[in-house]
Amino acid sequence: MSLVLGLETSCDETAAAVVRDGRHVLSNVIASQVALHRRYGGVVPELASRRHLEAFLPVVDQALREADVAPRGLDAVAVTTGPGLVGALVVGLAGASSLALAWGTRLMAVNHLEAHAYAVFLEPGPDRGGPDGRGLRPPEPPMVVLIVSGGHTSLAELSGHVRFRPLGETRDDAAGEAFDKVARHLGLGYPGGPVIDRLADAGDPGAVALPRAYLQPGSLDFSFSGLKTAVIYHVRQAEAAGRTVNLPDLAASFQAAVVDVLVEKSFRALEVTGHHRLAVVGGVAANRGLRRALEARAEREGVELLVPPPELCTDNAAMVAGLGHFLLAAGWAGTEPVRVNPSLGLGGRERRRGRRGR
Ligand SMILES: Nc1ncnc2c1ncn2[C@@H]1O[C@H](COP(=O)(O)OP(=O)(O)OP(=O)(O)O)[C@@H](O)[C@H]1O
Ligand SMILES: [Mg+2]
């Protein structure tokens, strides 16, 4: 049994959450900065750090109050130390270490990407009794994990708790980044994912022929920059010919191209690893077109599909606290120094490329 306070400040959400046993979310507080960054069309790192500084303590207070937990009742404070924006991470770590020191509590470093995967083990709401509060058996590894977020698109094998093996990642833009850049180009605002998702409802996914980059046979890597460029060319050509662009059709066609590749590669990864369980996490996992396509394919192929509710797909601290529990359960020794690492990859490796350029 454990009670972990999770803290998350890697990008533009200041978040704190209390989670029991890595599963039961007692509180999950998120102060989003979306409105602050919207006018710039993306996250401005310096503004993000300053806003984290203002929001940090009130968000922590609220998380403890809502969970009805006193600091001395905590087993650990788990904080995201990477990947992310360096200034934003430093604010979170400075706050977390001060609190842990003042409370005499252990401080744990958590990898943000791995934390996204741990959203699938969370049960929204308090413990309602039963093995997982819904009378269902909680999911367990082994599984394949697709992490699709604003800064990352990665496939990994989770062979046992906290044991990640990277299988593939994007060679250029992340899927969420492609959604955001395409939306910005179309003048749809920021963040682009939810807007394109809604717009796509009214469009025909077959209306505009767009490329799908499967790369060389057997590759589990991704590439989305060519797709983004194809959308931009489509718009330019239409403008040059004096045609108006049908935005719902273009949104639906773009979304379908992203979804096709994500689904195909995820099921390839299942084939390669021999697993029958697929977790899909990160902000883009909130996409309804992706969720529908995954559900249909999983049903056809007898795969168990784990997709968190939308509010646990985008950045939150419950996933950080959840991973903190499973690190403790795996015998976390706490001997490593806790430092920020903006380019941390899965399984503790350095990533091949920097964070998205906005
Ligand atoms: N419904 C949706 N459809 C598609 N994309 C979405 C949807 N909702 C959110 N997104 C995208 O998810 C991204 C944000 O997700 P998330 O908060 O996980 O990313 P991040 O934390 O900024 O990046 P990372 O986790 O890689 O550091 C944005 O790019 C946003 O456009
Ligand atoms: Mg994230």
Short mmCIF file of C-alpha atoms and ligand atoms in Angstrom, two decimals:
data_model
loop_
_atom_site.label_atom_id
_atom_site.label_comp_id
_atom_site.label_asym_id
_atom_site.label_seq_id
_atom_site.Cartn_x
_atom_site.Cartn_y
_atom_site.Cartn_z
CA MET A 1 0.00 0.00 0.00
CA SER A 2 1.41 3.40 -0.95
CA LEU A 3 0.33 7.03 -1.14
CA VAL A 4 2.33 9.06 -3.65
CA LEU A 5 2.12 12.76 -4.49
CA GLY A 6 2.89 13.25 -8.20
CA LEU A 7 4.14 16.59 -9.56
CA GLU A 8 4.28 17.53 -13.23
CA THR A 9 5.64 20.73 -14.82
CA SER A 10 7.44 19.49 -17.96
CA CYS A 11 5.54 21.65 -20.46
CA ASP A 12 2.50 23.90 -20.08
CA GLU A 13 0.51 22.15 -17.35
CA THR A 14 1.22 22.63 -13.64
CA ALA A 15 -0.20 19.50 -12.07
CA ALA A 16 -0.31 17.69 -8.73
CA ALA A 17 -2.11 14.47 -7.82
CA VAL A 18 -2.34 11.95 -5.03
CA VAL A 19 -2.60 8.30 -6.06
CA ARG A 20 -2.99 5.23 -3.87
CA ASP A 21 -1.21 2.03 -4.91
CA GLY A 22 -0.50 3.32 -8.41
CA ARG A 23 -4.16 2.86 -9.33
CA HIS A 24 -6.63 4.92 -7.33
CA VAL A 25 -6.65 8.61 -8.14
CA LEU A 26 -7.56 10.48 -4.93
CA SER A 27 -6.99 13.88 -6.50
CA ASN A 28 -5.81 15.13 -9.89
CA VAL A 29 -5.36 18.90 -10.14
CA ILE A 30 -4.24 20.50 -13.40
CA ALA A 31 -3.60 24.22 -13.96
CA SER A 32 -3.44 24.51 -17.73
CA GLN A 33 -1.53 27.33 -19.43
CA VAL A 34 -3.19 26.82 -22.83
CA ALA A 35 -4.90 30.23 -22.71
CA LEU A 36 -1.57 31.94 -21.90
CA HIS A 37 0.27 30.41 -24.88
CA ARG A 38 -2.58 30.41 -27.40
CA ARG A 39 -1.84 33.89 -28.75
CA TYR A 40 1.71 32.76 -29.64
CA GLY A 41 0.54 29.60 -31.42
CA GLY A 42 2.63 27.36 -29.15
CA VAL A 43 4.34 27.10 -25.78
CA VAL A 44 6.73 29.95 -24.91
CA PRO A 45 9.25 28.32 -22.54
CA GLU A 46 10.05 31.38 -20.40
CA LEU A 47 6.38 32.20 -19.84
CA ALA A 48 5.72 28.55 -18.98
CA SER A 49 8.41 28.54 -16.26
CA ARG A 50 7.07 31.71 -14.67
CA ARG A 51 3.51 30.44 -14.65
CA HIS A 52 4.64 27.14 -13.08
CA LEU A 53 6.27 29.14 -10.30
CA GLU A 54 2.98 30.95 -9.56
CA ALA A 55 0.75 27.90 -9.82
CA PHE A 56 2.91 25.27 -8.11
CA LEU A 57 2.06 25.67 -4.40
CA PRO A 58 -1.68 26.38 -4.85
CA VAL A 59 -1.96 23.28 -7.07
CA VAL A 60 -0.13 21.11 -4.49
CA ASP A 61 -2.33 22.46 -1.68
CA GLN A 62 -5.47 21.69 -3.65
CA ALA A 63 -4.31 18.16 -4.50
CA LEU A 64 -3.60 17.34 -0.83
CA ARG A 65 -6.89 18.92 0.30
CA GLU A 66 -9.01 17.10 -2.27
CA ALA A 67 -7.33 13.80 -1.44
CA ASP A 68 -7.72 14.55 2.26
CA VAL A 69 -4.13 13.52 2.84
CA ALA A 70 -1.57 15.14 5.17
CA PRO A 71 2.03 15.43 3.91
CA ARG A 72 3.25 13.07 6.67
CA GLY A 73 0.96 10.37 5.28
CA LEU A 74 2.82 10.34 1.94
CA ASP A 75 5.26 7.56 1.07
CA ALA A 76 7.01 9.62 -1.61
CA VAL A 77 6.94 12.74 -3.73
CA ALA A 78 7.39 11.80 -7.40
CA VAL A 79 8.36 14.56 -9.82
CA THR A 80 8.87 14.64 -13.58
CA THR A 81 12.57 15.30 -14.31
CA GLY A 82 12.46 14.86 -18.11
CA PRO A 83 11.94 15.00 -20.97
CA GLY A 84 10.53 18.50 -21.29
CA LEU A 85 11.38 22.19 -21.25
CA VAL A 86 14.43 22.68 -19.07
CA GLY A 87 13.20 25.79 -17.23
CA ALA A 88 9.79 24.24 -16.60
CA LEU A 89 11.37 21.04 -15.26
CA VAL A 90 13.71 23.00 -12.97
CA VAL A 91 10.77 24.82 -11.35
CA GLY A 92 9.01 21.49 -10.67
CA LEU A 93 12.11 19.84 -9.28
CA ALA A 94 13.02 22.82 -7.07
CA GLY A 95 9.48 22.83 -5.66
CA ALA A 96 9.36 19.07 -5.20
CA SER A 97 12.75 18.86 -3.46
CA SER A 98 11.85 21.69 -1.10
CA LEU A 99 8.60 19.99 -0.14
CA ALA A 100 10.23 16.58 0.27
CA LEU A 101 12.94 18.10 2.47
CA ALA A 102 10.44 20.04 4.61
CA TRP A 103 8.16 17.00 5.01
CA GLY A 104 10.96 14.44 5.50
CA THR A 105 9.58 12.46 2.52
CA ARG A 106 11.43 10.56 -0.20
CA LEU A 107 11.88 12.32 -3.54
CA MET A 108 11.63 10.25 -6.71
CA ALA A 109 12.57 11.24 -10.29
CA VAL A 110 10.01 10.17 -12.88
CA ASN A 111 10.40 9.93 -16.66
CA HIS A 112 7.50 11.83 -18.25
CA LEU A 113 7.22 9.47 -21.24
CA GLU A 114 7.10 6.38 -19.06
CA ALA A 115 4.61 8.16 -16.80
CA HIS A 116 2.28 8.63 -19.80
CA ALA A 117 2.20 4.82 -20.12
CA TYR A 118 1.24 4.47 -16.46
CA ALA A 119 -2.02 6.33 -17.11
CA VAL A 120 -3.45 2.99 -18.27
CA PHE A 121 -3.17 1.55 -14.75
CA LEU A 122 -5.12 4.42 -13.17
CA GLU A 123 -8.71 4.23 -12.05
CA PRO A 124 -10.36 7.65 -12.20
CA GLY A 125 -12.06 8.51 -8.90
CA PRO A 126 -11.50 7.14 -5.43
CA ASP A 127 -11.27 3.46 -4.52
CA ARG A 128 -14.84 2.22 -4.79
CA GLY A 129 -14.07 -1.28 -3.53
CA GLY A 130 -13.44 -4.45 -5.49
CA PRO A 131 -10.11 -5.31 -7.08
CA ASP A 132 -10.03 -2.11 -9.15
CA GLY A 133 -13.19 -0.28 -8.12
CA ARG A 134 -15.13 -1.45 -11.17
CA GLY A 135 -15.08 -5.16 -10.46
CA LEU A 136 -12.58 -5.64 -13.30
CA ARG A 137 -9.11 -7.10 -13.05
CA PRO A 138 -6.56 -4.30 -13.35
CA PRO A 139 -4.36 -4.55 -16.45
CA GLU A 140 -0.83 -5.90 -16.12
CA PRO A 141 2.24 -6.05 -18.38
CA PRO A 142 3.44 -7.44 -20.75
CA MET A 143 2.13 -5.07 -23.40
CA VAL A 144 3.09 -2.86 -26.29
CA VAL A 145 2.79 0.86 -25.56
CA LEU A 146 2.23 3.56 -28.17
CA ILE A 147 3.08 6.98 -26.75
CA VAL A 148 1.61 9.69 -28.97
CA SER A 149 1.93 13.17 -27.55
CA GLY A 150 2.86 16.72 -28.45
CA GLY A 151 6.59 16.04 -28.38
CA HIS A 152 6.87 12.28 -28.90
CA THR A 153 5.68 9.37 -30.97
CA SER A 154 7.23 6.18 -29.66
CA LEU A 155 6.52 2.48 -29.56
CA ALA A 156 7.86 0.45 -26.65
CA GLU A 157 7.53 -2.93 -25.06
CA LEU A 158 6.63 -2.96 -21.38
CA SER A 159 7.79 -6.46 -20.52
CA GLY A 160 7.19 -6.12 -16.76
CA HIS A 161 6.47 -3.18 -14.49
CA VAL A 162 8.87 -0.27 -15.15
CA ARG A 163 10.80 -2.32 -17.73
CA PHE A 164 10.59 -0.41 -21.02
CA ARG A 165 12.30 -1.45 -24.25
CA PRO A 166 12.10 1.14 -27.05
CA LEU A 167 10.90 -0.32 -30.39
CA GLY A 168 10.56 2.77 -32.56
CA GLU A 169 10.17 6.52 -32.51
CA THR A 170 9.56 9.42 -34.81
CA ARG A 171 12.44 10.54 -37.02
CA ASP A 172 11.06 14.06 -37.36
CA ASP A 173 7.79 15.55 -36.12
CA ALA A 174 5.72 13.94 -33.38
CA ALA A 175 2.10 13.13 -34.23
CA GLY A 176 0.76 15.84 -31.88
CA GLU A 177 3.26 18.28 -33.30
CA ALA A 178 1.94 17.52 -36.81
CA PHE A 179 -1.64 18.15 -35.61
CA ASP A 180 -0.53 21.45 -34.03
CA LYS A 181 1.50 22.64 -37.04
CA VAL A 182 -1.18 21.72 -39.59
CA ALA A 183 -3.84 23.46 -37.48
CA ARG A 184 -1.66 26.55 -37.18
CA HIS A 185 -1.14 26.62 -40.94
CA LEU A 186 -4.88 26.35 -41.50
CA GLY A 187 -5.49 29.17 -39.01
CA LEU A 188 -7.39 26.88 -36.65
CA GLY A 189 -5.64 27.91 -33.42
CA TYR A 190 -3.73 26.08 -30.70
CA PRO A 191 -3.66 23.30 -29.64
CA GLY A 192 -4.51 21.84 -33.01
CA GLY A 193 -5.39 18.24 -32.10
CA PRO A 194 -8.81 18.83 -30.53
CA VAL A 195 -9.83 21.31 -33.29
CA ILE A 196 -8.89 18.94 -36.14
CA ASP A 197 -10.56 16.07 -34.27
CA ARG A 198 -13.87 18.02 -34.15
CA LEU A 199 -13.59 19.38 -37.69
CA ALA A 200 -12.90 15.90 -39.07
CA ASP A 201 -16.38 14.77 -37.95
CA ALA A 202 -17.91 16.77 -40.81
CA GLY A 203 -15.34 15.81 -43.46
CA ASP A 204 -14.61 12.97 -45.86
CA PRO A 205 -11.35 11.16 -44.94
CA GLY A 206 -10.95 10.05 -48.57
CA ALA A 207 -11.36 13.53 -50.07
CA VAL A 208 -7.67 14.54 -50.24
CA ALA A 209 -4.97 12.00 -51.15
CA LEU A 210 -2.20 12.38 -48.58
CA PRO A 211 0.96 10.29 -48.07
CA ARG A 212 1.44 7.65 -45.36
CA ALA A 213 5.09 7.13 -44.40
CA TYR A 214 5.62 3.49 -43.50
CA LEU A 215 9.42 3.81 -44.07
CA GLN A 216 11.45 0.71 -44.88
CA PRO A 217 9.86 -2.74 -44.35
CA GLY A 218 9.93 -3.83 -40.73
CA SER A 219 10.65 -0.35 -39.36
CA LEU A 220 8.71 0.68 -36.28
CA ASP A 221 9.86 4.29 -36.62
CA PHE A 222 7.54 7.09 -37.69
CA SER A 223 7.78 10.17 -39.89
CA PHE A 224 5.11 12.87 -40.07
CA SER A 225 6.89 15.87 -41.56
CA GLY A 226 6.18 14.80 -45.18
CA LEU A 227 2.48 14.57 -44.38
CA LYS A 228 2.50 18.05 -42.84
CA THR A 229 4.26 19.41 -45.95
CA ALA A 230 1.73 17.68 -48.24
CA VAL A 231 -1.11 19.44 -46.41
CA ILE A 232 0.66 22.80 -46.80
CA TYR A 233 1.18 22.18 -50.57
CA HIS A 234 -2.44 21.17 -50.98
CA VAL A 235 -3.51 24.51 -49.47
CA ARG A 236 -1.03 26.49 -51.62
CA GLN A 237 -2.13 24.78 -54.82
CA ALA A 238 -5.78 25.41 -54.03
CA GLU A 239 -5.06 29.07 -53.31
CA ALA A 240 -3.04 29.46 -56.55
CA ALA A 241 -5.92 27.95 -58.53
CA GLY A 242 -8.45 30.20 -56.78
CA ARG A 243 -10.22 27.26 -55.14
CA THR A 244 -11.37 27.40 -51.53
CA VAL A 245 -10.08 24.64 -49.30
CA ASN A 246 -12.73 22.42 -47.77
CA LEU A 247 -11.42 22.46 -44.19
CA PRO A 248 -13.47 19.55 -42.79
CA ASP A 249 -12.39 17.34 -45.75
CA LEU A 250 -8.75 18.32 -45.31
CA ALA A 251 -8.89 17.79 -41.53
CA ALA A 252 -10.52 14.38 -41.96
CA SER A 253 -8.00 13.34 -44.65
CA PHE A 254 -5.02 14.49 -42.55
CA GLN A 255 -6.33 12.76 -39.44
CA ALA A 256 -6.97 9.53 -41.37
CA ALA A 257 -3.37 9.55 -42.67
CA VAL A 258 -1.96 9.91 -39.13
CA VAL A 259 -4.34 7.30 -37.74
CA ASP A 260 -3.58 4.73 -40.47
CA VAL A 261 0.16 4.83 -39.73
CA LEU A 262 -0.24 4.79 -35.93
CA VAL A 263 -2.61 1.82 -36.04
CA GLU A 264 -0.58 -0.15 -38.57
CA LYS A 265 2.73 0.27 -36.72
CA SER A 266 1.19 -0.53 -33.33
CA PHE A 267 -0.22 -3.80 -34.61
CA ARG A 268 3.11 -4.57 -36.30
CA ALA A 269 4.77 -4.10 -32.92
CA LEU A 270 2.30 -6.55 -31.37
CA GLU A 271 3.17 -9.05 -34.09
CA VAL A 272 6.93 -8.63 -33.60
CA THR A 273 6.77 -8.94 -29.81
CA GLY A 274 4.02 -11.59 -29.69
CA HIS A 275 1.97 -9.59 -27.16
CA HIS A 276 -1.82 -9.30 -27.25
CA ARG A 277 -2.24 -6.15 -25.18
CA LEU A 278 -1.84 -2.61 -26.54
CA ALA A 279 -1.76 0.59 -24.48
CA VAL A 280 -2.16 3.90 -26.31
CA VAL A 281 -1.31 7.01 -24.28
CA GLY A 282 -0.38 10.71 -24.59
CA GLY A 283 -2.44 13.66 -25.80
CA VAL A 284 -3.12 12.28 -29.30
CA ALA A 285 -4.66 9.16 -27.70
CA ALA A 286 -7.61 11.48 -26.93
CA ASN A 287 -8.28 11.63 -30.70
CA ARG A 288 -11.65 10.07 -31.40
CA GLY A 289 -10.75 8.93 -34.91
CA LEU A 290 -7.70 7.10 -33.55
CA ARG A 291 -9.71 5.54 -30.73
CA ARG A 292 -12.37 4.28 -33.16
CA ALA A 293 -9.79 2.80 -35.55
CA LEU A 294 -7.89 1.11 -32.70
CA GLU A 295 -11.07 -0.34 -31.22
CA ALA A 296 -12.16 -1.80 -34.56
CA ARG A 297 -8.77 -3.38 -35.30
CA ALA A 298 -8.33 -4.67 -31.71
CA GLU A 299 -11.75 -6.28 -31.86
CA ARG A 300 -10.92 -7.94 -35.20
CA GLU A 301 -7.54 -9.24 -34.02
CA GLY A 302 -8.49 -10.24 -30.46
CA VAL A 303 -6.17 -7.66 -28.88
CA GLU A 304 -6.85 -6.15 -25.46
CA LEU A 305 -6.83 -2.38 -25.95
CA LEU A 306 -6.03 -0.02 -23.07
CA VAL A 307 -6.69 3.67 -23.69
CA PRO A 308 -7.03 6.05 -20.72
CA PRO A 309 -9.94 8.49 -20.53
CA PRO A 310 -9.09 11.71 -22.44
CA GLU A 311 -8.23 13.70 -19.27
CA LEU A 312 -5.54 11.16 -18.39
CA CYS A 313 -4.14 11.12 -21.97
CA THR A 314 -2.88 14.72 -21.88
CA ASP A 315 -0.37 15.85 -19.25
CA ASN A 316 -1.36 15.20 -15.65
CA ALA A 317 0.35 14.33 -12.38
CA ALA A 318 -1.71 11.22 -11.57
CA MET A 319 0.33 9.28 -14.13
CA VAL A 320 3.53 10.55 -12.45
CA ALA A 321 2.34 9.40 -9.03
CA GLY A 322 1.20 6.10 -10.57
CA LEU A 323 4.63 5.36 -11.98
CA GLY A 324 6.14 6.45 -8.64
CA HIS A 325 4.22 3.64 -6.92
CA PHE A 326 5.39 1.00 -9.36
CA LEU A 327 9.01 2.21 -9.03
CA LEU A 328 8.70 1.84 -5.25
CA ALA A 329 7.17 -1.63 -5.68
CA ALA A 330 10.08 -2.60 -7.96
CA GLY A 331 12.52 -1.83 -5.16
CA TRP A 332 13.50 1.76 -6.00
CA ALA A 333 16.59 2.46 -3.91
CA GLY A 334 16.72 6.23 -4.17
CA THR A 335 20.49 6.25 -4.56
CA GLU A 336 20.61 8.12 -7.90
CA PRO A 337 20.89 11.91 -7.75
CA VAL A 338 17.65 13.60 -8.82
CA ARG A 339 18.42 15.92 -11.74
CA VAL A 340 16.49 17.32 -14.67
CA ASN A 341 17.22 15.85 -18.10
CA PRO A 342 15.31 17.65 -20.89
CA SER A 343 16.24 15.01 -23.49
CA LEU A 344 15.54 11.87 -21.44
CA GLY A 345 14.19 9.00 -23.54
CA LEU A 346 12.40 5.75 -22.76
CA GLY A 347 14.26 3.27 -20.55
CA GLY A 348 16.66 6.02 -19.41
CA ARG A 349 18.23 6.51 -22.88
CA GLU A 350 18.94 9.88 -24.42
CA ARG A 351 16.57 10.79 -27.24
CA ARG A 352 17.73 11.09 -30.82
CA ARG A 353 16.30 14.54 -31.36
CA GLY A 354 15.49 17.61 -29.30
CA ARG A 355 12.08 18.66 -28.23
CA ARG A 356 9.75 19.92 -30.92
CA GLY A 357 10.52 23.28 -32.48
CA ARG A 358 7.57 25.57 -32.36
N1 LIG B 1 -8.33 15.04 -29.67
C1 LIG B 1 -7.06 15.15 -30.06
N2 LIG B 1 -6.67 14.73 -31.29
C2 LIG B 1 -5.39 14.84 -31.70
N3 LIG B 1 -4.42 15.38 -30.94
C3 LIG B 1 -4.75 15.82 -29.71
C4 LIG B 1 -6.07 15.73 -29.21
N4 LIG B 1 -6.08 16.26 -27.95
C5 LIG B 1 -4.81 16.67 -27.70
N5 LIG B 1 -4.02 16.42 -28.75
C6 LIG B 1 -2.60 16.76 -28.94
O1 LIG B 1 -1.87 16.25 -27.86
C7 LIG B 1 -0.74 17.07 -27.63
C8 LIG B 1 -0.60 17.36 -26.16
O2 LIG B 1 -0.42 16.11 -25.52
P1 LIG B 1 0.52 15.96 -24.25
O3 LIG B 1 0.00 16.89 -23.20
O4 LIG B 1 0.59 14.54 -23.91
O5 LIG B 1 1.87 16.44 -24.91
P2 LIG B 1 3.10 17.15 -24.27
O6 LIG B 1 3.15 16.81 -22.82
O7 LIG B 1 3.01 18.59 -24.65
O8 LIG B 1 4.29 16.44 -25.00
P3 LIG B 1 5.23 15.27 -24.42
O9 LIG B 1 4.41 14.41 -23.54
O10 LIG B 1 5.69 14.58 -25.62
O11 LIG B 1 6.31 15.98 -23.67
C9 LIG B 1 -0.91 18.32 -28.48
O12 LIG B 1 -0.06 18.21 -29.60
C10 LIG B 1 -2.38 18.26 -28.89
O13 LIG B 1 -2.65 18.85 -30.15
MG MG B 2 3.11 14.84 -22.10
#
